[in-house]
PDB file of C-alpha atoms in Angstrom:
ATOM      1  CA  MET A1245       0.000   0.000   0.000  1.00 39.00           C
ATOM      2  CA  THR A1246       1.420   3.399  -0.912  1.00 44.00           C
ATOM      3  CA  HIS A1247       0.800   6.682   0.824  1.00 49.00           C
ATOM      4  CA  ASN A1248      -1.733   8.720  -1.107  1.00 52.00           C
ATOM      5  CA  ASP A1249      -0.573  12.285  -1.836  1.00 65.00           C
ATOM      6  CA  LYS A1250      -4.183  13.469  -2.089  1.00 76.00           C
ATOM      7  CA  GLU A1251      -5.022  16.036   0.560  1.00 88.00           C
ATOM      8  CA  ILE A1252      -8.214  15.857   2.619  1.00 93.00           C
ATOM      9  CA  ASP A1253     -10.456  18.859   3.343  1.00 96.00           C
ATOM     10  CA  ALA A1254     -12.728  19.405   6.358  1.00 97.00           C
ATOM     11  CA  ASP A1255     -15.840  17.922   4.728  1.00 96.00           C
ATOM     12  CA  GLU A1256     -13.954  14.778   3.663  1.00 95.00           C
ATOM     13  CA  LEU A1257     -12.422  14.541   7.123  1.00 96.00           C
ATOM     14  CA  PHE A1258     -15.883  14.688   8.728  1.00 97.00           C
ATOM     15  CA  GLU A1259     -17.151  12.016   6.305  1.00 96.00           C
ATOM     16  CA  LEU A1260     -14.209   9.787   7.235  1.00 95.00           C
ATOM     17  CA  ILE A1261     -14.836  10.180  10.986  1.00 96.00           C
ATOM     18  CA  GLU A1262     -18.546   9.560  10.404  1.00 97.00           C
ATOM     19  CA  SER A1263     -17.755   6.292   8.592  1.00 96.00           C
ATOM     20  CA  ILE A1264     -15.404   5.167  11.405  1.00 96.00           C
ATOM     21  CA  SER A1265     -18.004   6.108  14.063  1.00 97.00           C
ATOM     22  CA  LYS A1266     -20.332   3.354  12.814  1.00 97.00           C
ATOM     23  CA  TYR A1267     -17.910   0.811  14.335  1.00 97.00           C
ATOM     24  CA  ILE A1268     -17.376   2.634  17.642  1.00 97.00           C
ATOM     25  CA  GLU A1269     -19.470   1.121  20.412  1.00 96.00           C
ATOM     26  CA  ARG A1270     -18.399   3.254  23.376  1.00 95.00           C
ATOM     27  CA  GLU A1271     -17.814   6.967  23.885  1.00 95.00           C
ATOM     28  CA  ILE A1272     -14.432   8.197  22.771  1.00 96.00           C
ATOM     29  CA  ASN A1273     -12.940  11.704  22.580  1.00 96.00           C
ATOM     30  CA  ILE A1274     -10.711  12.545  19.630  1.00 96.00           C
ATOM     31  CA  TYR A1275      -8.563  15.708  19.631  1.00 96.00           C
ATOM     32  CA  ALA A1276      -7.408  17.038  16.275  1.00 96.00           C
ATOM     33  CA  LEU A1277      -3.993  18.662  16.183  1.00 92.00           C
ATOM     34  CA  GLY A1278      -1.513  20.002  13.651  1.00 92.00           C
ATOM     35  CA  GLY A1279      -2.750  20.590  10.106  1.00 93.00           C
ATOM     36  CA  THR A1280      -5.881  18.529  10.813  1.00 96.00           C
ATOM     37  CA  ALA A1281      -7.036  21.015  13.468  1.00 97.00           C
ATOM     38  CA  LEU A1282      -6.196  23.953  11.191  1.00 97.00           C
ATOM     39  CA  THR A1283      -8.220  22.385   8.374  1.00 98.00           C
ATOM     40  CA  ILE A1284     -11.229  21.925  10.682  1.00 97.00           C
ATOM     41  CA  GLU A1285     -10.861  25.571  11.816  1.00 97.00           C
ATOM     42  CA  GLY A1286     -10.786  26.784   8.205  1.00 97.00           C
ATOM     43  CA  ILE A1287      -7.233  28.117   8.622  1.00 97.00           C
ATOM     44  CA  LYS A1288      -5.947  25.620   6.034  1.00 95.00           C
ATOM     45  CA  LYS A1289      -7.864  24.306   3.018  1.00 95.00           C
ATOM     46  CA  SER A1290      -6.691  20.727   3.481  1.00 95.00           C
ATOM     47  CA  THR A1291      -4.229  18.422   5.201  1.00 93.00           C
ATOM     48  CA  LYS A1292      -1.981  15.634   3.936  1.00 89.00           C
ATOM     49  CA  ASP A1293      -2.674  13.312   6.864  1.00 90.00           C
ATOM     50  CA  VAL A1294      -4.897  13.069   9.915  1.00 95.00           C
ATOM     51  CA  ASP A1295      -3.193  13.972  13.216  1.00 93.00           C
ATOM     52  CA  ILE A1296      -5.265  13.040  16.254  1.00 94.00           C
ATOM     53  CA  ASN A1297      -4.746  12.658  19.974  1.00 92.00           C
ATOM     54  CA  ILE A1298      -6.621  10.387  22.378  1.00 92.00           C
ATOM     55  CA  ASP A1299      -6.627  11.408  26.040  1.00 84.00           C
ATOM     56  CA  SER A1300      -6.061   7.968  27.581  1.00 88.00           C
ATOM     57  CA  GLU A1301      -4.109   4.826  26.752  1.00 91.00           C
ATOM     58  CA  THR A1302      -7.276   2.712  27.127  1.00 94.00           C
ATOM     59  CA  GLU A1303      -9.157   4.744  24.495  1.00 94.00           C
ATOM     60  CA  TYR A1304      -6.048   4.803  22.304  1.00 93.00           C
ATOM     61  CA  LYS A1305      -5.852   0.983  22.352  1.00 94.00           C
ATOM     62  CA  TYR A1306      -9.593   0.740  21.672  1.00 96.00           C
ATOM     63  CA  LEU A1307      -9.361   3.041  18.632  1.00 96.00           C
ATOM     64  CA  CYS A1308      -6.335   1.096  17.351  1.00 95.00           C
ATOM     65  CA  SER A1309      -8.356  -2.140  17.651  1.00 96.00           C
ATOM     66  CA  ILE A1310     -11.100  -0.534  15.518  1.00 96.00           C
ATOM     67  CA  PHE A1311      -8.539   0.578  12.911  1.00 97.00           C
ATOM     68  CA  ASP A1312      -7.220  -2.981  12.873  1.00 96.00           C
ATOM     69  CA  LYS A1313     -10.744  -4.391  12.324  1.00 95.00           C
ATOM     70  CA  LEU A1314     -11.253  -1.926   9.473  1.00 95.00           C
ATOM     71  CA  GLY A1315      -8.136  -3.314   7.788  1.00 96.00           C
ATOM     72  CA  PHE A1316      -5.988  -0.209   8.219  1.00 96.00           C
ATOM     73  CA  ASP A1317      -2.267  -0.898   7.787  1.00 96.00           C
ATOM     74  CA  LYS A1318      -0.122  -0.023  10.852  1.00 94.00           C
ATOM     75  CA  ARG A1319       3.418   1.296  10.377  1.00 92.00           C
ATOM     76  CA  GLY A1320       4.975   2.763  13.534  1.00 85.00           C
ATOM     77  CA  ILE A1321       2.514   5.296  14.970  1.00 81.00           C
ATOM     78  CA  ARG A1322       0.859   5.603  11.547  1.00 92.00           C
ATOM     79  CA  TRP A1323      -2.239   3.827  10.330  1.00 95.00           C
ATOM     80  CA  PHE A1324      -3.020   3.860   6.610  1.00 95.00           C
ATOM     81  CA  THR A1325      -6.544   3.543   5.237  1.00 93.00           C
ATOM     82  CA  GLN A1326      -7.135   1.374   2.154  1.00 90.00           C
ATOM     83  CA  GLU A1327      -6.957   4.590   0.104  1.00 89.00           C
ATOM     84  CA  GLY A1328      -3.498   5.320   1.560  1.00 90.00           C
ATOM     85  CA  LEU A1329      -4.519   8.223   3.833  1.00 92.00           C
ATOM     86  CA  ALA A1330      -2.320   8.300   6.946  1.00 94.00           C
ATOM     87  CA  PHE A1331      -3.539   8.657  10.537  1.00 94.00           C
ATOM     88  CA  ASP A1332      -0.948   9.711  13.135  1.00 91.00           C
ATOM     89  CA  VAL A1333      -2.381   8.737  16.520  1.00 92.00           C
ATOM     90  CA  PHE A1334      -1.004  10.026  19.845  1.00 89.00           C
ATOM     91  CA  TYR A1335      -2.320   9.800  23.393  1.00 87.00           C
ATOM     92  CA  GLY A1336      -1.921  11.848  26.568  1.00 79.00           C
ATOM     93  CA  SER A1337      -0.124  15.201  26.372  1.00 74.00           C
ATOM     94  CA  TYR A1338       2.931  13.878  24.456  1.00 74.00           C
ATOM     95  CA  ILE A1339       2.256  15.118  20.949  1.00 75.00           C
ATOM     96  CA  LEU A1340       4.466  15.342  17.855  1.00 68.00           C
ATOM     97  CA  GLY A1341       7.569  14.857  19.990  1.00 70.00           C
ATOM     98  CA  THR A1342       6.568  17.512  22.533  1.00 80.00           C
ATOM     99  CA  ASP A1343       5.252  17.181  26.066  1.00 85.00           C
ATOM    100  CA  LEU A1344       2.457  19.745  26.058  1.00 89.00           C
ATOM    101  CA  MET A1345       0.834  21.049  29.234  1.00 88.00           C
ATOM    102  CA  GLU A1346      -1.593  18.480  30.638  1.00 85.00           C
ATOM    103  CA  ASP A1347      -4.452  21.011  30.481  1.00 91.00           C
ATOM    104  CA  CYS A1348      -4.193  21.111  26.669  1.00 91.00           C
ATOM    105  CA  ILE A1349      -6.915  18.430  26.685  1.00 90.00           C
ATOM    106  CA  SER A1350      -9.314  20.202  29.066  1.00 92.00           C
ATOM    107  CA  LYS A1351      -8.806  23.502  27.179  1.00 94.00           C
ATOM    108  CA  SER A1352      -9.628  21.915  23.821  1.00 95.00           C
ATOM    109  CA  LYS A1353     -12.574  23.217  21.775  1.00 96.00           C
ATOM    110  CA  PHE A1354     -15.524  20.904  21.083  1.00 98.00           C
ATOM    111  CA  ILE A1355     -16.389  20.724  17.374  1.00 98.00           C
ATOM    112  CA  ARG A1356     -19.140  18.106  16.959  1.00 97.00           C
ATOM    113  CA  SER A1357     -20.213  14.540  17.663  1.00 98.00           C
ATOM    114  CA  PHE A1358     -20.217  11.607  15.257  1.00 98.00           C
ATOM    115  CA  GLY A1359     -22.179   8.825  16.941  1.00 97.00           C
ATOM    116  CA  LYS A1360     -20.155   7.999  20.055  1.00 97.00           C
ATOM    117  CA  ILE A1361     -17.122   9.996  18.844  1.00 97.00           C
ATOM    118  CA  LYS A1362     -16.716  13.514  20.187  1.00 98.00           C
ATOM    119  CA  LEU A1363     -14.338  15.622  18.086  1.00 98.00           C
ATOM    120  CA  PHE A1364     -12.313  18.451  19.637  1.00 97.00           C
ATOM    121  CA  ILE A1365      -9.372  20.556  18.484  1.00 97.00           C
ATOM    122  CA  LEU A1366      -6.401  21.376  20.691  1.00 94.00           C
ATOM    123  CA  PRO A1367      -5.927  25.045  21.662  1.00 96.00           C
ATOM    124  CA  LEU A1368      -4.248  27.025  18.876  1.00 97.00           C
ATOM    125  CA  GLU A1369      -1.482  28.141  21.252  1.00 96.00           C
ATOM    126  CA  ASP A1370      -0.578  24.489  21.883  1.00 94.00           C
ATOM    127  CA  ILE A1371      -0.694  23.725  18.163  1.00 95.00           C
ATOM    128  CA  ILE A1372       1.772  26.593  17.593  1.00 96.00           C
ATOM    129  CA  ILE A1373       4.013  25.251  20.386  1.00 94.00           C
ATOM    130  CA  SER A1374       4.046  21.694  18.996  1.00 91.00           C
ATOM    131  CA  LYS A1375       4.821  23.027  15.511  1.00 92.00           C
ATOM    132  CA  LEU A1376       7.534  25.350  16.801  1.00 92.00           C
ATOM    133  CA  ALA A1377       9.185  22.479  18.693  1.00 86.00           C
ATOM    134  CA  ARG A1378       9.472  20.552  15.415  1.00 85.00           C
ATOM    135  CA  GLY A1379      10.030  23.674  13.324  1.00 85.00           C
ATOM    136  CA  ASP A1380      10.300  22.598   9.683  1.00 88.00           C
ATOM    137  CA  SER A1381       9.338  24.985   6.873  1.00 90.00           C
ATOM    138  CA  ARG A1382       5.791  23.597   6.616  1.00 90.00           C
ATOM    139  CA  ASP A1383       5.335  24.124  10.379  1.00 93.00           C
ATOM    140  CA  PHE A1384       6.316  27.794  10.048  1.00 95.00           C
ATOM    141  CA  GLU A1385       3.865  28.196   7.138  1.00 95.00           C
ATOM    142  CA  ASP A1386       1.121  26.812   9.378  1.00 95.00           C
ATOM    143  CA  ILE A1387       2.133  29.079  12.273  1.00 97.00           C
ATOM    144  CA  LYS A1388       1.969  32.096   9.945  1.00 97.00           C
ATOM    145  CA  SER A1389      -1.518  31.000   8.801  1.00 97.00           C
ATOM    146  CA  ILE A1390      -2.698  30.826  12.418  1.00 98.00           C
ATOM    147  CA  PHE A1391      -1.458  34.375  13.128  1.00 97.00           C
ATOM    148  CA  ASP A1392      -2.960  35.607   9.841  1.00 97.00           C
ATOM    149  CA  ASN A1393      -6.380  34.153  10.648  1.00 97.00           C
ATOM    150  CA  ARG A1394      -6.725  34.307  14.429  1.00 97.00           C
ATOM    151  CA  ASP A1395      -6.015  36.827  17.191  1.00 96.00           C
ATOM    152  CA  ILE A1396      -3.177  35.193  19.144  1.00 97.00           C
ATOM    153  CA  ASN A1397      -1.948  36.982  22.273  1.00 96.00           C
ATOM    154  CA  ILE A1398       1.821  36.796  21.828  1.00 96.00           C
ATOM    155  CA  LYS A1399       2.631  37.368  25.521  1.00 96.00           C
ATOM    156  CA  ASN A1400       0.287  34.548  26.589  1.00 96.00           C
ATOM    157  CA  LEU A1401       1.801  32.318  23.919  1.00 97.00           C
ATOM    158  CA  VAL A1402       5.359  33.064  25.090  1.00 97.00           C
ATOM    159  CA  GLN A1403       4.467  32.307  28.731  1.00 96.00           C
ATOM    160  CA  ARG A1404       2.738  29.046  27.790  1.00 96.00           C
ATOM    161  CA  TYR A1405       5.692  28.088  25.600  1.00 95.00           C
ATOM    162  CA  LYS A1406       8.075  28.744  28.504  1.00 94.00           C
ATOM    163  CA  ASP A1407       5.927  26.739  30.938  1.00 93.00           C
ATOM    164  CA  THR A1408       5.729  23.879  28.425  1.00 92.00           C
ATOM    165  CA  MET A1409       9.386  23.773  27.502  1.00 90.00           C
ATOM    166  CA  GLU A1410      10.827  24.053  31.012  1.00 84.00           C
ATOM    167  CA  THR A1411      10.111  20.341  31.496  1.00 77.00           C
ATOM    168  CA  SER A1412      10.679  19.335  27.878  1.00 75.00           C
ATOM    169  CA  ALA A1413      13.603  17.578  26.254  1.00 72.00           C
ATOM    170  CA  VAL A1414      13.411  19.824  23.164  1.00 74.00           C
ATOM    171  CA  ALA A1415      16.873  21.223  22.470  1.00 75.00           C
ATOM    172  CA  ASN A1416      17.422  24.948  21.829  1.00 85.00           C
ATOM    173  CA  TYR A1417      13.828  25.754  22.725  1.00 90.00           C
ATOM    174  CA  LYS A1418      14.663  29.403  23.546  1.00 92.00           C
ATOM    175  CA  GLN A1419      16.303  29.875  20.141  1.00 93.00           C
ATOM    176  CA  LYS A1420      13.336  28.291  18.364  1.00 92.00           C
ATOM    177  CA  LEU A1421      11.036  30.893  19.929  1.00 95.00           C
ATOM    178  CA  LEU A1422      13.418  33.734  19.001  1.00 96.00           C
ATOM    179  CA  ASP A1423      13.566  32.383  15.445  1.00 95.00           C
ATOM    180  CA  LEU A1424       9.793  32.841  15.348  1.00 96.00           C
ATOM    181  CA  ILE A1425       9.172  36.191  17.030  1.00 96.00           C
ATOM    182  CA  GLU A1426      12.356  37.913  15.888  1.00 95.00           C
ATOM    183  CA  ILE A1427      13.380  36.442  12.526  1.00 95.00           C
ATOM    184  CA  LYS A1428      10.110  35.059  11.095  1.00 96.00           C
ATOM    185  CA  PHE A1429       7.993  37.959  12.383  1.00 97.00           C
ATOM    186  CA  ASN A1430      10.398  40.342  10.642  1.00 96.00           C
ATOM    187  CA  GLU A1431      10.176  38.273   7.439  1.00 96.00           C
ATOM    188  CA  TRP A1432       6.368  38.234   7.630  1.00 97.00           C
ATOM    189  CA  LYS A1433       6.175  41.976   8.424  1.00 96.00           C
ATOM    190  CA  PHE A1434       4.489  41.210  11.779  1.00 96.00           C
ATOM    191  CA  PRO A1435       4.870  43.639  14.729  1.00 94.00           C
ATOM    192  CA  ILE A1436       7.966  42.877  16.819  1.00 94.00           C
ATOM    193  CA  ASP A1437       7.944  43.359  20.594  1.00 95.00           C
ATOM    194  CA  LYS A1438      11.576  44.224  21.363  1.00 95.00           C
ATOM    195  CA  ASN A1439      11.022  44.201  25.133  1.00 96.00           C
ATOM    196  CA  LEU A1440       9.573  40.696  24.956  1.00 96.00           C
ATOM    197  CA  ILE A1441      12.552  39.541  22.892  1.00 96.00           C
ATOM    198  CA  MET A1442      14.920  40.986  25.510  1.00 96.00           C
ATOM    199  CA  GLU A1443      13.039  39.117  28.249  1.00 96.00           C
ATOM    200  CA  ILE A1444      13.300  35.812  26.363  1.00 95.00           C
ATOM    201  CA  LYS A1445      17.031  36.312  25.829  1.00 94.00           C
ATOM    202  CA  LYS A1446      17.435  36.495  29.611  1.00 93.00           C
ATOM    203  CA  TRP A1447      15.797  33.093  30.170  1.00 90.00           C
ATOM    204  CA  GLU A1448      18.121  30.570  31.791  1.00 77.00           C
TER     205      GLU A1448
END
């Protein structure tokens, strides 16, 4: 089975979750993250794969058993549908290689129900943080799209990033943030808060 390069939009994503929900026999919460969340929010037109988080290991194992019954092909953390669409499934607050704050689940925004599935999206600040921790060019494009489309309080974001990264194993986390609010903001012609940058540079 090969990975399909076709992107999936919000309507197709909802149809896919609806079709999976027919096999779900107990209540399960699914939290969209990354490009999937941005597609649901209308910030992106489509996403290449489906990134979701489950808030407990029990529910994670249950969903994986459903994917297995549906004949999805498992490779690492990825599950591929028969059409080749990839699902990346995480659980808890460890997402895309980053330990997010535990309250990222309770602060998530409810979108809609599909049978026994309840769909949420993670807070946009936490999506920015997880993308910044990884920090490839596509992640920065997504971060720019979030700032272009939503009112993000930069000081709140910086504090949450600091609180998140203080217990994280992500290397150079201070520099990654400076790359965003100093270099990328300048590139994107976004307002630059010089005092905030000075504060970040003083972080231990």
